[in-house]
């Protein structure tokens, strides 16, 4: 989530469909990263969250934050997301380094918008997000099974710890 962007596809990986109907107003706000696949832009970060906020121009402001234990400091990346088609479909492109965008596709979403499973431009990008810092074990297992059914290497998931209070929610 931190630096997803670059010369990447903005369409979902083959066989993965973005959630529809999708309501950005319900998705807005803060989400905690419960699990992710490893990438250099998030390596070593704990206490990771993402905040989404609709902008007047229809874009979505994305603020990703995480704690870098090696530097003993918070890291933040601010990006911009745009729907790749109809705003009723949870398929967006996001950039932290405009004008280069990468895909952000909500592949599974709780009916009450309490958790989400997100994939990037290919199956090497996956995040499990929640409105809370932890998920009950049964729900975690169900989300891992969903991700595995989509062809995600769930054995490689990193379970993110949340022990700190972020001063900038």
PDB file of C-alpha atoms in Angstrom:
ATOM      1  CA  UNK A   1       0.000   0.000   0.000  1.00  0.00           C
ATOM      2  CA  UNK A   2       2.854   2.399   0.696  1.00  0.00           C
ATOM      3  CA  UNK A   3       4.406   2.859  -2.694  1.00  0.00           C
ATOM      4  CA  UNK A   4       2.189   0.878  -4.984  1.00  0.00           C
ATOM      5  CA  UNK A   5       2.656   2.763  -8.172  1.00  0.00           C
ATOM      6  CA  UNK A   6       4.966   2.745 -11.090  1.00  0.00           C
ATOM      7  CA  UNK A   7       4.582   1.249 -14.520  1.00  0.00           C
ATOM      8  CA  UNK A   8       2.098  -1.384 -13.383  1.00  0.00           C
ATOM      9  CA  UNK A   9      -1.178  -2.639 -14.678  1.00  0.00           C
ATOM     10  CA  UNK A  10      -4.277  -0.965 -13.328  1.00  0.00           C
ATOM     11  CA  UNK A  11      -6.583  -3.905 -14.092  1.00  0.00           C
ATOM     12  CA  UNK A  12      -7.246  -6.765 -11.680  1.00  0.00           C
ATOM     13  CA  UNK A  13      -5.199  -9.937 -12.129  1.00  0.00           C
ATOM     14  CA  UNK A  14      -6.863 -12.523 -14.391  1.00  0.00           C
ATOM     15  CA  UNK A  15      -9.591 -14.412 -12.548  1.00  0.00           C
ATOM     16  CA  UNK A  16     -10.017 -11.761  -9.836  1.00  0.00           C
ATOM     17  CA  UNK A  17     -13.051  -9.500  -9.926  1.00  0.00           C
ATOM     18  CA  UNK A  18     -13.381  -6.317  -7.912  1.00  0.00           C
ATOM     19  CA  UNK A  19     -16.302  -6.011  -5.512  1.00  0.00           C
ATOM     20  CA  UNK A  20     -19.507  -4.512  -6.848  1.00  0.00           C
ATOM     21  CA  UNK A  21     -21.614  -2.761  -5.674  1.00  0.00           C
ATOM     22  CA  UNK A  22     -19.076  -0.617  -3.837  1.00  0.00           C
ATOM     23  CA  UNK A  23     -19.783   2.464  -1.725  1.00  0.00           C
ATOM     24  CA  UNK A  24     -16.777   4.749  -1.306  1.00  0.00           C
ATOM     25  CA  UNK A  25     -18.549   6.704   1.428  1.00  0.00           C
ATOM     26  CA  UNK A  26     -18.655   3.518   3.530  1.00  0.00           C
ATOM     27  CA  UNK A  27     -15.060   2.568   2.625  1.00  0.00           C
ATOM     28  CA  UNK A  28     -13.653   5.968   3.584  1.00  0.00           C
ATOM     29  CA  UNK A  29     -11.793   6.358   6.835  1.00  0.00           C
ATOM     30  CA  UNK A  30      -9.069   4.417   8.552  1.00  0.00           C
ATOM     31  CA  UNK A  31      -8.198   0.776   7.939  1.00  0.00           C
ATOM     32  CA  UNK A  32      -5.548  -1.262   9.744  1.00  0.00           C
ATOM     33  CA  UNK A  33      -3.271  -3.569   7.796  1.00  0.00           C
ATOM     34  CA  UNK A  34      -3.711  -6.994   9.372  1.00  0.00           C
ATOM     35  CA  UNK A  35      -1.638  -8.948   6.842  1.00  0.00           C
ATOM     36  CA  UNK A  36       0.327  -8.309   3.647  1.00  0.00           C
ATOM     37  CA  UNK A  37       2.693  -9.854   1.182  1.00  0.00           C
ATOM     38  CA  UNK A  38       6.218  -8.513   1.574  1.00  0.00           C
ATOM     39  CA  UNK A  39       7.501  -5.690  -0.624  1.00  0.00           C
ATOM     40  CA  UNK A  40      10.452  -3.392  -0.103  1.00  0.00           C
ATOM     41  CA  UNK A  41       8.275  -0.301   0.379  1.00  0.00           C
ATOM     42  CA  UNK A  42       6.718  -1.792   3.540  1.00  0.00           C
ATOM     43  CA  UNK A  43       9.503  -4.057   4.714  1.00  0.00           C
ATOM     44  CA  UNK A  44       9.991  -3.922   8.472  1.00  0.00           C
ATOM     45  CA  UNK A  45       6.974  -1.708   9.139  1.00  0.00           C
ATOM     46  CA  UNK A  46       4.576  -2.408  11.987  1.00  0.00           C
ATOM     47  CA  UNK A  47       1.405  -0.626  13.073  1.00  0.00           C
ATOM     48  CA  UNK A  48       0.460   0.059   9.440  1.00  0.00           C
ATOM     49  CA  UNK A  49      -2.774   1.839   8.579  1.00  0.00           C
ATOM     50  CA  UNK A  50      -4.345   3.426   5.533  1.00  0.00           C
ATOM     51  CA  UNK A  51      -6.820   6.286   5.513  1.00  0.00           C
ATOM     52  CA  UNK A  52      -9.009   6.980   2.492  1.00  0.00           C
ATOM     53  CA  UNK A  53     -10.794  10.272   1.896  1.00  0.00           C
ATOM     54  CA  UNK A  54     -12.864  11.315  -1.113  1.00  0.00           C
ATOM     55  CA  UNK A  55     -11.750  14.614  -2.628  1.00  0.00           C
ATOM     56  CA  UNK A  56     -13.972  17.254  -4.285  1.00  0.00           C
ATOM     57  CA  UNK A  57     -12.611  16.280  -7.729  1.00  0.00           C
ATOM     58  CA  UNK A  58     -13.766  12.665  -7.274  1.00  0.00           C
ATOM     59  CA  UNK A  59     -10.303  11.290  -6.521  1.00  0.00           C
ATOM     60  CA  UNK A  60      -9.428   9.573  -3.247  1.00  0.00           C
ATOM     61  CA  UNK A  61      -6.650  10.817  -0.967  1.00  0.00           C
ATOM     62  CA  UNK A  62      -4.697   7.851   0.416  1.00  0.00           C
ATOM     63  CA  UNK A  63      -2.525   8.242   3.510  1.00  0.00           C
ATOM     64  CA  UNK A  64      -0.490   5.183   4.481  1.00  0.00           C
ATOM     65  CA  UNK A  65       1.388   5.176   7.779  1.00  0.00           C
ATOM     66  CA  UNK A  66       3.567   2.645   9.509  1.00  0.00           C
ATOM     67  CA  UNK A  67       6.187   2.478  12.213  1.00  0.00           C
ATOM     68  CA  UNK A  68       9.783   1.849  11.122  1.00  0.00           C
ATOM     69  CA  UNK A  69      11.435   0.170  14.126  1.00  0.00           C
ATOM     70  CA  UNK A  70      14.912   0.463  12.583  1.00  0.00           C
ATOM     71  CA  UNK A  71      14.568   4.256  12.513  1.00  0.00           C
ATOM     72  CA  UNK A  72      12.291   4.446  15.554  1.00  0.00           C
ATOM     73  CA  UNK A  73       9.971   6.737  13.613  1.00  0.00           C
ATOM     74  CA  UNK A  74       6.700   6.821  11.726  1.00  0.00           C
ATOM     75  CA  UNK A  75       6.767   6.728   7.913  1.00  0.00           C
ATOM     76  CA  UNK A  76       4.019   8.221   5.828  1.00  0.00           C
ATOM     77  CA  UNK A  77       3.161   8.136   2.140  1.00  0.00           C
ATOM     78  CA  UNK A  78       0.386  10.227   0.614  1.00  0.00           C
ATOM     79  CA  UNK A  79      -1.117   9.185  -2.686  1.00  0.00           C
ATOM     80  CA  UNK A  80      -4.047   9.665  -4.983  1.00  0.00           C
ATOM     81  CA  UNK A  81      -6.478   7.005  -6.201  1.00  0.00           C
ATOM     82  CA  UNK A  82      -8.896   7.143  -9.116  1.00  0.00           C
ATOM     83  CA  UNK A  83     -11.609   4.701 -10.121  1.00  0.00           C
ATOM     84  CA  UNK A  84     -10.627   2.794 -13.254  1.00  0.00           C
ATOM     85  CA  UNK A  85     -14.270   2.641 -14.343  1.00  0.00           C
ATOM     86  CA  UNK A  86     -17.634   2.918 -12.647  1.00  0.00           C
ATOM     87  CA  UNK A  87     -17.406   4.108  -9.027  1.00  0.00           C
ATOM     88  CA  UNK A  88     -19.741   1.222  -8.081  1.00  0.00           C
ATOM     89  CA  UNK A  89     -16.854  -1.184  -8.757  1.00  0.00           C
ATOM     90  CA  UNK A  90     -13.989  -1.333  -6.229  1.00  0.00           C
ATOM     91  CA  UNK A  91     -11.259  -1.167  -8.852  1.00  0.00           C
ATOM     92  CA  UNK A  92      -8.960   1.817  -8.557  1.00  0.00           C
ATOM     93  CA  UNK A  93      -5.550   2.929  -9.647  1.00  0.00           C
ATOM     94  CA  UNK A  94      -3.319   4.553  -7.069  1.00  0.00           C
ATOM     95  CA  UNK A  95      -0.188   6.630  -7.350  1.00  0.00           C
ATOM     96  CA  UNK A  96       2.326   7.820  -4.836  1.00  0.00           C
ATOM     97  CA  UNK A  97       4.664   8.988  -7.598  1.00  0.00           C
ATOM     98  CA  UNK A  98       2.331  10.495 -10.241  1.00  0.00           C
ATOM     99  CA  UNK A  99       1.863  10.086 -13.107  1.00  0.00           C
ATOM    100  CA  UNK A 100       2.535   6.354 -12.599  1.00  0.00           C
ATOM    101  CA  UNK A 101      -0.341   4.267 -11.268  1.00  0.00           C
ATOM    102  CA  UNK A 102      -0.757   0.716 -10.008  1.00  0.00           C
ATOM    103  CA  UNK A 103      -3.928  -1.282  -9.522  1.00  0.00           C
ATOM    104  CA  UNK A 104      -5.822  -1.422  -6.202  1.00  0.00           C
ATOM    105  CA  UNK A 105      -8.705  -3.885  -6.299  1.00  0.00           C
ATOM    106  CA  UNK A 106     -10.970  -4.802  -3.409  1.00  0.00           C
ATOM    107  CA  UNK A 107     -11.478  -8.525  -4.041  1.00  0.00           C
ATOM    108  CA  UNK A 108     -13.570  -9.244  -0.924  1.00  0.00           C
ATOM    109  CA  UNK A 109     -15.435  -6.899   1.395  1.00  0.00           C
ATOM    110  CA  UNK A 110     -17.526  -7.407   4.492  1.00  0.00           C
ATOM    111  CA  UNK A 111     -21.161  -6.352   4.034  1.00  0.00           C
ATOM    112  CA  UNK A 112     -20.683  -3.920   6.936  1.00  0.00           C
ATOM    113  CA  UNK A 113     -17.295  -2.692   5.633  1.00  0.00           C
ATOM    114  CA  UNK A 114     -15.433  -4.088   8.666  1.00  0.00           C
ATOM    115  CA  UNK A 115     -12.769  -5.989   6.691  1.00  0.00           C
ATOM    116  CA  UNK A 116     -11.465  -6.106   3.142  1.00  0.00           C
ATOM    117  CA  UNK A 117      -9.119  -8.177   1.030  1.00  0.00           C
ATOM    118  CA  UNK A 118      -7.206  -6.121  -1.536  1.00  0.00           C
ATOM    119  CA  UNK A 119      -5.001  -7.210  -4.423  1.00  0.00           C
ATOM    120  CA  UNK A 120      -2.739  -5.132  -6.587  1.00  0.00           C
ATOM    121  CA  UNK A 121      -1.892  -5.387 -10.265  1.00  0.00           C
ATOM    122  CA  UNK A 122      -0.874  -9.034  -9.841  1.00  0.00           C
ATOM    123  CA  UNK A 123      -1.061 -11.764  -7.218  1.00  0.00           C
ATOM    124  CA  UNK A 124       2.193 -10.715  -5.562  1.00  0.00           C
ATOM    125  CA  UNK A 125       0.345  -7.787  -3.940  1.00  0.00           C
ATOM    126  CA  UNK A 126      -2.218  -8.636  -1.286  1.00  0.00           C
ATOM    127  CA  UNK A 127      -3.448  -6.956   1.873  1.00  0.00           C
ATOM    128  CA  UNK A 128      -5.987  -7.955   4.480  1.00  0.00           C
ATOM    129  CA  UNK A 129      -7.448  -4.829   6.057  1.00  0.00           C
ATOM    130  CA  UNK A 130      -9.712  -4.311   9.028  1.00  0.00           C
ATOM    131  CA  UNK A 131     -11.357  -1.452  10.889  1.00  0.00           C
ATOM    132  CA  UNK A 132      -9.805  -2.958  14.017  1.00  0.00           C
ATOM    133  CA  UNK A 133      -6.177  -3.819  14.720  1.00  0.00           C
ATOM    134  CA  UNK A 134      -6.876  -7.554  14.987  1.00  0.00           C
ATOM    135  CA  UNK A 135      -9.349 -10.047  13.610  1.00  0.00           C
ATOM    136  CA  UNK A 136     -10.847 -13.045  15.406  1.00  0.00           C
ATOM    137  CA  UNK A 137      -8.975 -16.269  14.529  1.00  0.00           C
ATOM    138  CA  UNK A 138     -11.927 -17.796  12.649  1.00  0.00           C
ATOM    139  CA  UNK A 139     -12.308 -14.724  10.451  1.00  0.00           C
ATOM    140  CA  UNK A 140      -8.561 -14.625   9.811  1.00  0.00           C
ATOM    141  CA  UNK A 141      -8.677 -18.234   8.647  1.00  0.00           C
ATOM    142  CA  UNK A 142     -11.672 -17.523   6.394  1.00  0.00           C
ATOM    143  CA  UNK A 143      -9.913 -14.536   4.796  1.00  0.00           C
ATOM    144  CA  UNK A 144      -6.748 -16.561   4.239  1.00  0.00           C
ATOM    145  CA  UNK A 145      -8.845 -19.274   2.584  1.00  0.00           C
ATOM    146  CA  UNK A 146     -10.466 -16.652   0.310  1.00  0.00           C
ATOM    147  CA  UNK A 147      -7.065 -15.271  -0.646  1.00  0.00           C
ATOM    148  CA  UNK A 148      -5.719 -18.759  -1.300  1.00  0.00           C
ATOM    149  CA  UNK A 149      -8.714 -19.483  -3.558  1.00  0.00           C
ATOM    150  CA  UNK A 150      -7.716 -16.397  -5.579  1.00  0.00           C
ATOM    151  CA  UNK A 151      -4.236 -17.831  -6.114  1.00  0.00           C
ATOM    152  CA  UNK A 152      -2.450 -15.730  -3.475  1.00  0.00           C
ATOM    153  CA  UNK A 153       0.576 -17.312  -1.781  1.00  0.00           C
ATOM    154  CA  UNK A 154      -0.932 -17.160   1.688  1.00  0.00           C
ATOM    155  CA  UNK A 155       2.073 -18.945   3.223  1.00  0.00           C
ATOM    156  CA  UNK A 156       4.019 -15.740   2.515  1.00  0.00           C
ATOM    157  CA  UNK A 157       1.597 -13.441   4.346  1.00  0.00           C
ATOM    158  CA  UNK A 158       3.147 -11.253   7.028  1.00  0.00           C
ATOM    159  CA  UNK A 159       0.885 -10.690  10.014  1.00  0.00           C
ATOM    160  CA  UNK A 160       1.289  -7.070  11.037  1.00  0.00           C
ATOM    161  CA  UNK A 161       1.664  -6.217  14.709  1.00  0.00           C
ATOM    162  CA  UNK A 162      -0.110  -3.209  16.197  1.00  0.00           C
ATOM    163  CA  UNK A 163       1.359  -2.214  19.557  1.00  0.00           C
ATOM    164  CA  UNK A 164       1.840   1.524  19.131  1.00  0.00           C
ATOM    165  CA  UNK A 165      -0.629   4.388  19.041  1.00  0.00           C
ATOM    166  CA  UNK A 166      -0.193   6.383  15.856  1.00  0.00           C
ATOM    167  CA  UNK A 167      -0.067  10.105  16.716  1.00  0.00           C
ATOM    168  CA  UNK A 168      -1.570  10.985  13.304  1.00  0.00           C
ATOM    169  CA  UNK A 169      -4.750   8.910  12.784  1.00  0.00           C
TER     170      UNK A 169
END
